[in-house]
mmCIF file of C-alpha atoms in Angstrom:
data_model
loop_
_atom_site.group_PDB
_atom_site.id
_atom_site.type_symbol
_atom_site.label_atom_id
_atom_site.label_comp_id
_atom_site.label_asym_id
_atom_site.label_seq_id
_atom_site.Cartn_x
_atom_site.Cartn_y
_atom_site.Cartn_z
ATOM 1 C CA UNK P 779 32.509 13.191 -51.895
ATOM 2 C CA UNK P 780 31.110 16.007 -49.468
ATOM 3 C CA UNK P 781 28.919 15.218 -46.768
ATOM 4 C CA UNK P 782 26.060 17.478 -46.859
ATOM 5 C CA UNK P 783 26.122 18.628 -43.207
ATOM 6 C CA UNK P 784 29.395 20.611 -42.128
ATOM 7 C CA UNK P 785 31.527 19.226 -39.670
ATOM 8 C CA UNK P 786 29.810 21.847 -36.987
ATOM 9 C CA UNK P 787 26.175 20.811 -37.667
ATOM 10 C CA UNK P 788 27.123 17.313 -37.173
ATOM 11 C CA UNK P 789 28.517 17.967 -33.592
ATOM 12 C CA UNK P 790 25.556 20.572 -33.016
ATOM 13 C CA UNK P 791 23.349 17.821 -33.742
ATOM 14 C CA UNK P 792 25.252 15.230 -32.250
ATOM 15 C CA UNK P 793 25.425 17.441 -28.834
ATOM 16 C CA UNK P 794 21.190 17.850 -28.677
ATOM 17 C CA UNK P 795 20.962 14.130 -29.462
ATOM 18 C CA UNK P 796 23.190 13.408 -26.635
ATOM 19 C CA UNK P 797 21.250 15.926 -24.315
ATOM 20 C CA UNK P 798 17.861 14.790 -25.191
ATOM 21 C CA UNK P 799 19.071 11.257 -24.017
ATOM 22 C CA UNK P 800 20.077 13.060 -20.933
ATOM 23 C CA UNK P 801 16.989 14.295 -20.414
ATOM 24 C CA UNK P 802 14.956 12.240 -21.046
ATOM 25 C CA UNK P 803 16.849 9.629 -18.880
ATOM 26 C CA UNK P 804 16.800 12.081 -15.698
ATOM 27 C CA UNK P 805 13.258 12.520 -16.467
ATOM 28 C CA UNK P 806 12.982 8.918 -15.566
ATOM 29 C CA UNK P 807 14.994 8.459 -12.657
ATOM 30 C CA UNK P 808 13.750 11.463 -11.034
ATOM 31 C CA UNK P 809 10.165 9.846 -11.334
ATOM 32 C CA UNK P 810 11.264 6.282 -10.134
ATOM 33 C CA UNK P 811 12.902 7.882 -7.081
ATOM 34 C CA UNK P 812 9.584 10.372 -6.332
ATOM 35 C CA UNK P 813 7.296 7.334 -6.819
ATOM 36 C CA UNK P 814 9.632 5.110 -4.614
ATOM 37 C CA UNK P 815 9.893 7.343 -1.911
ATOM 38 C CA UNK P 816 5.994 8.224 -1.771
ATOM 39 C CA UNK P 817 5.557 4.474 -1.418
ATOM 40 C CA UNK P 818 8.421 4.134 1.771
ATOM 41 C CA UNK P 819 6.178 6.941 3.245
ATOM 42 C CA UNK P 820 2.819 5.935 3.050
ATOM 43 C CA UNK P 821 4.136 2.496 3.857
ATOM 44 C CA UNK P 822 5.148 3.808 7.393
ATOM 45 C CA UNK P 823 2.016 6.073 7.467
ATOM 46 C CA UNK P 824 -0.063 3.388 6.843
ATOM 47 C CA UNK P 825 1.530 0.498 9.302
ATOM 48 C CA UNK P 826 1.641 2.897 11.833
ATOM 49 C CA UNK P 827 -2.044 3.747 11.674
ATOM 50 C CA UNK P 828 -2.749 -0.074 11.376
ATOM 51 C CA UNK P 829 -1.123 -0.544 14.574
ATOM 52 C CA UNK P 830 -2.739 2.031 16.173
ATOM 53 C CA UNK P 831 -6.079 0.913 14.910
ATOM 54 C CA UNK P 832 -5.247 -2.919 15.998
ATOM 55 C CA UNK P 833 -4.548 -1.855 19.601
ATOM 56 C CA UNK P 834 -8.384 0.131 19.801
ATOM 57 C CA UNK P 835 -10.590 -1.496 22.524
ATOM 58 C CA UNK P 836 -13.492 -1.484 19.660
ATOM 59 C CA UNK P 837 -11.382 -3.730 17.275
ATOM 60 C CA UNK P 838 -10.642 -6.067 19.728
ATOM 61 C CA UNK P 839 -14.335 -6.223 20.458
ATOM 62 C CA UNK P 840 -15.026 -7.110 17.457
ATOM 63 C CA UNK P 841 -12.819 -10.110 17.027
ATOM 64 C CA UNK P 842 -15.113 -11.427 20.301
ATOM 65 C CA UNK P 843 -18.739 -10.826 19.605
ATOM 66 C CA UNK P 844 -21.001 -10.550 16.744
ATOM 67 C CA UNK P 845 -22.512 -6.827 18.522
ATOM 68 C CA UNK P 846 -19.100 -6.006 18.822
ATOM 69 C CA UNK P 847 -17.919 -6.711 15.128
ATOM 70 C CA UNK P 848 -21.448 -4.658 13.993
ATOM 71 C CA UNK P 849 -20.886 -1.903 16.238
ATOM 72 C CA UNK P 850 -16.913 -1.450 14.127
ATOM 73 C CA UNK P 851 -18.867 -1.943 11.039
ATOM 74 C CA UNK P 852 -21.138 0.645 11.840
ATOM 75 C CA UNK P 853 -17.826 2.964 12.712
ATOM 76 C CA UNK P 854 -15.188 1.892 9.840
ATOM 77 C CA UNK P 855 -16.148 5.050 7.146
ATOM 78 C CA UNK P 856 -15.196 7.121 10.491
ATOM 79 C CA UNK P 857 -12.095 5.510 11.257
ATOM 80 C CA UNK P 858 -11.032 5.286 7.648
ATOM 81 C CA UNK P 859 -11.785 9.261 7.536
ATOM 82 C CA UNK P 860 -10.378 9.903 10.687
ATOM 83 C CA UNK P 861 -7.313 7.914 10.011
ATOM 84 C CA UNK P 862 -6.369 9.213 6.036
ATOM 85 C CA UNK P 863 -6.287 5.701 5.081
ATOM 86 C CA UNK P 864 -8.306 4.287 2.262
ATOM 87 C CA UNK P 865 -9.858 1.191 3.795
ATOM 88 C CA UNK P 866 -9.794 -0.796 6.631
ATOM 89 C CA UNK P 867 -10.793 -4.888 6.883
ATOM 90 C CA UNK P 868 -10.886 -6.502 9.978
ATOM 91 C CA UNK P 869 -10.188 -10.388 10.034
ATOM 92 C CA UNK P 870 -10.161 -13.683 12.305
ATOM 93 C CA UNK P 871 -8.238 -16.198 13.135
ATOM 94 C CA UNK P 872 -9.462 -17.846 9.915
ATOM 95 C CA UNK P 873 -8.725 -15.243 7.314
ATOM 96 C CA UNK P 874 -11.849 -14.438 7.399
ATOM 97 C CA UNK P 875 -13.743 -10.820 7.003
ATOM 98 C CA UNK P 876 -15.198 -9.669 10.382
ATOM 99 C CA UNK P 877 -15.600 -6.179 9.673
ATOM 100 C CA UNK P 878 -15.308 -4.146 6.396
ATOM 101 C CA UNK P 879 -15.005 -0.932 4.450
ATOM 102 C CA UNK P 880 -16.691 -3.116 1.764
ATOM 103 C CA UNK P 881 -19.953 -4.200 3.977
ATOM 104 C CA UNK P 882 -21.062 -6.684 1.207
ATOM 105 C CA UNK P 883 -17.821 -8.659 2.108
ATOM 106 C CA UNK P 884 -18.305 -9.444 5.446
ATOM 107 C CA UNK P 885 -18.275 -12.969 6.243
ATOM 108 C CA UNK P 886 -15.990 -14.077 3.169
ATOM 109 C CA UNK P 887 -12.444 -15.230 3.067
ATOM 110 C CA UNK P 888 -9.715 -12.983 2.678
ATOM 111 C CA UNK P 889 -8.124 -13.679 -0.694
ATOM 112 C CA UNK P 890 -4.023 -13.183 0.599
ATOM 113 C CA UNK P 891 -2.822 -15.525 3.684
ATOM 114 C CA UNK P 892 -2.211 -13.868 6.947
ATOM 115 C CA UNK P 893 -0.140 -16.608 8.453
ATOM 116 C CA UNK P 894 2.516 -14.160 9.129
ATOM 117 C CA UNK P 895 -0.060 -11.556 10.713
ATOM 118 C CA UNK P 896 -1.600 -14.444 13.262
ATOM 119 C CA UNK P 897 2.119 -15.228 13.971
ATOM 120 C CA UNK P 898 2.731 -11.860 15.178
ATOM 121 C CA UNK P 899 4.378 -10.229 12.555
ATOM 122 C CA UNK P 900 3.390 -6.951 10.900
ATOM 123 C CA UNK P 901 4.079 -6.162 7.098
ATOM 124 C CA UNK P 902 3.449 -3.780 4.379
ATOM 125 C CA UNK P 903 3.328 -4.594 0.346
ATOM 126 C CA UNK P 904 2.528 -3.174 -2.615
ATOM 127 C CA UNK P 905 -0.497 -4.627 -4.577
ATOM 128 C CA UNK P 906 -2.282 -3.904 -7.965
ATOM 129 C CA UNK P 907 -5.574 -6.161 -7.338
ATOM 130 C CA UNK P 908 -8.723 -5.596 -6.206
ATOM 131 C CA UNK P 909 -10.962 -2.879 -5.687
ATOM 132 C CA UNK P 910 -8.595 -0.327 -4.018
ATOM 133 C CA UNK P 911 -6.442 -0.787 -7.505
ATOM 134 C CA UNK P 912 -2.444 0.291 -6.675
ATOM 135 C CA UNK P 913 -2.546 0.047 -3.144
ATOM 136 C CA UNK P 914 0.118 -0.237 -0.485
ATOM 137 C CA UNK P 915 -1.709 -2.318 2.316
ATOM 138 C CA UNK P 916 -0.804 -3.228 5.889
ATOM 139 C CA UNK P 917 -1.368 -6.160 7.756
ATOM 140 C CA UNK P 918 -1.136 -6.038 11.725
ATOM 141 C CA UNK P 919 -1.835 -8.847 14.457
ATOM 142 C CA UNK P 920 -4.644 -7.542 17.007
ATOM 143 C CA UNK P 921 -3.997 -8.885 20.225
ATOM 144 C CA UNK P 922 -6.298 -9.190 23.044
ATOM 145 C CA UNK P 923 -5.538 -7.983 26.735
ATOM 146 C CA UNK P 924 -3.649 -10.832 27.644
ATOM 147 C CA UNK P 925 -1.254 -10.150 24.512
ATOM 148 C CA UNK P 926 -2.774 -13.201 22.274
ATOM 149 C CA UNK P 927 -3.266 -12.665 18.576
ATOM 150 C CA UNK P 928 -6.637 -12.941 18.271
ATOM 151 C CA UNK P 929 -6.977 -11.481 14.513
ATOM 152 C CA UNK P 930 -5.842 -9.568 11.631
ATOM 153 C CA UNK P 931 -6.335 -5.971 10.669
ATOM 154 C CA UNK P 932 -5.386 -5.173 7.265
ATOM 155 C CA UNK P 933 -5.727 -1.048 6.113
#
């Protein structure tokens, strides 16, 4: 019995089977390595505007005083635009909102721990929740003059 398709169809076909697998495969990987390395740079871009912003006399300020934390309320859509980051929270000791780029959430508890932050430690992740949606987010220890860790700023 004859196959229907000649021996050079099936290896014509075979051959743009094989390529579209190709393809479509490098497609993929060339995606996953864009999207990875957009995240390793606005991870750096946006720790090293967080620790920038944490060393700012008016962040510190705020950590001390209620005037203090509503004067950085009053200036976090400037900051935010000034630094090309999306948002910008401002936390104490307790985890808990000083400052805001979401005013209505001042005064609540942060929703992640920031043990590591109040230890001294600076970090970056990736996150899909809450109202920024995909969101790499930073999370610095502000210090005071004497070089105590007297809160959390998380862009």
């Amino acid at each position: 019995m004859r196959h229907p398709w000649s021996i050079a169809r099936r290896v014509a076909a075979s051959l743009v089977l094989l390529l579209s697998v190709i393809a479509v495969f490098s497609g993929w990987a060339g995606w996953r390595q864009a999207r990875d390395a957009a995240f390793v740079l606005e991870e750096r871009h946006v720790l090293g505007v967080a620790r920038l912003a944490a060393r700012e006399e008016v962040v510190v300020d705020a950590l001390g005083s209620p005037a203090g934390a509503a004067a950085l309320q009053a200036r976090i859509p400037s900051v935010v635009d000034d630094a090309g980051v999306s948002w910008l929270t401002l936390l104490d000791e307790r985890g808990t909102r000083v400052a805001s780029w979401r005013p209505e959430q001042v005064g609540t508890a942060y929703p992640a721990p920031v043990d590591r932050a109040l230890a001294g430690e600076s970090w970056t992740e990736v996150s899909a929740t809450g109202p920024a949606g995909i969101s790499v987010r930073a999370l610095v220890p502000v210090r005071d003059a004497e070089g105590a860790v007297v809160g959390v700023l998380t862009m």
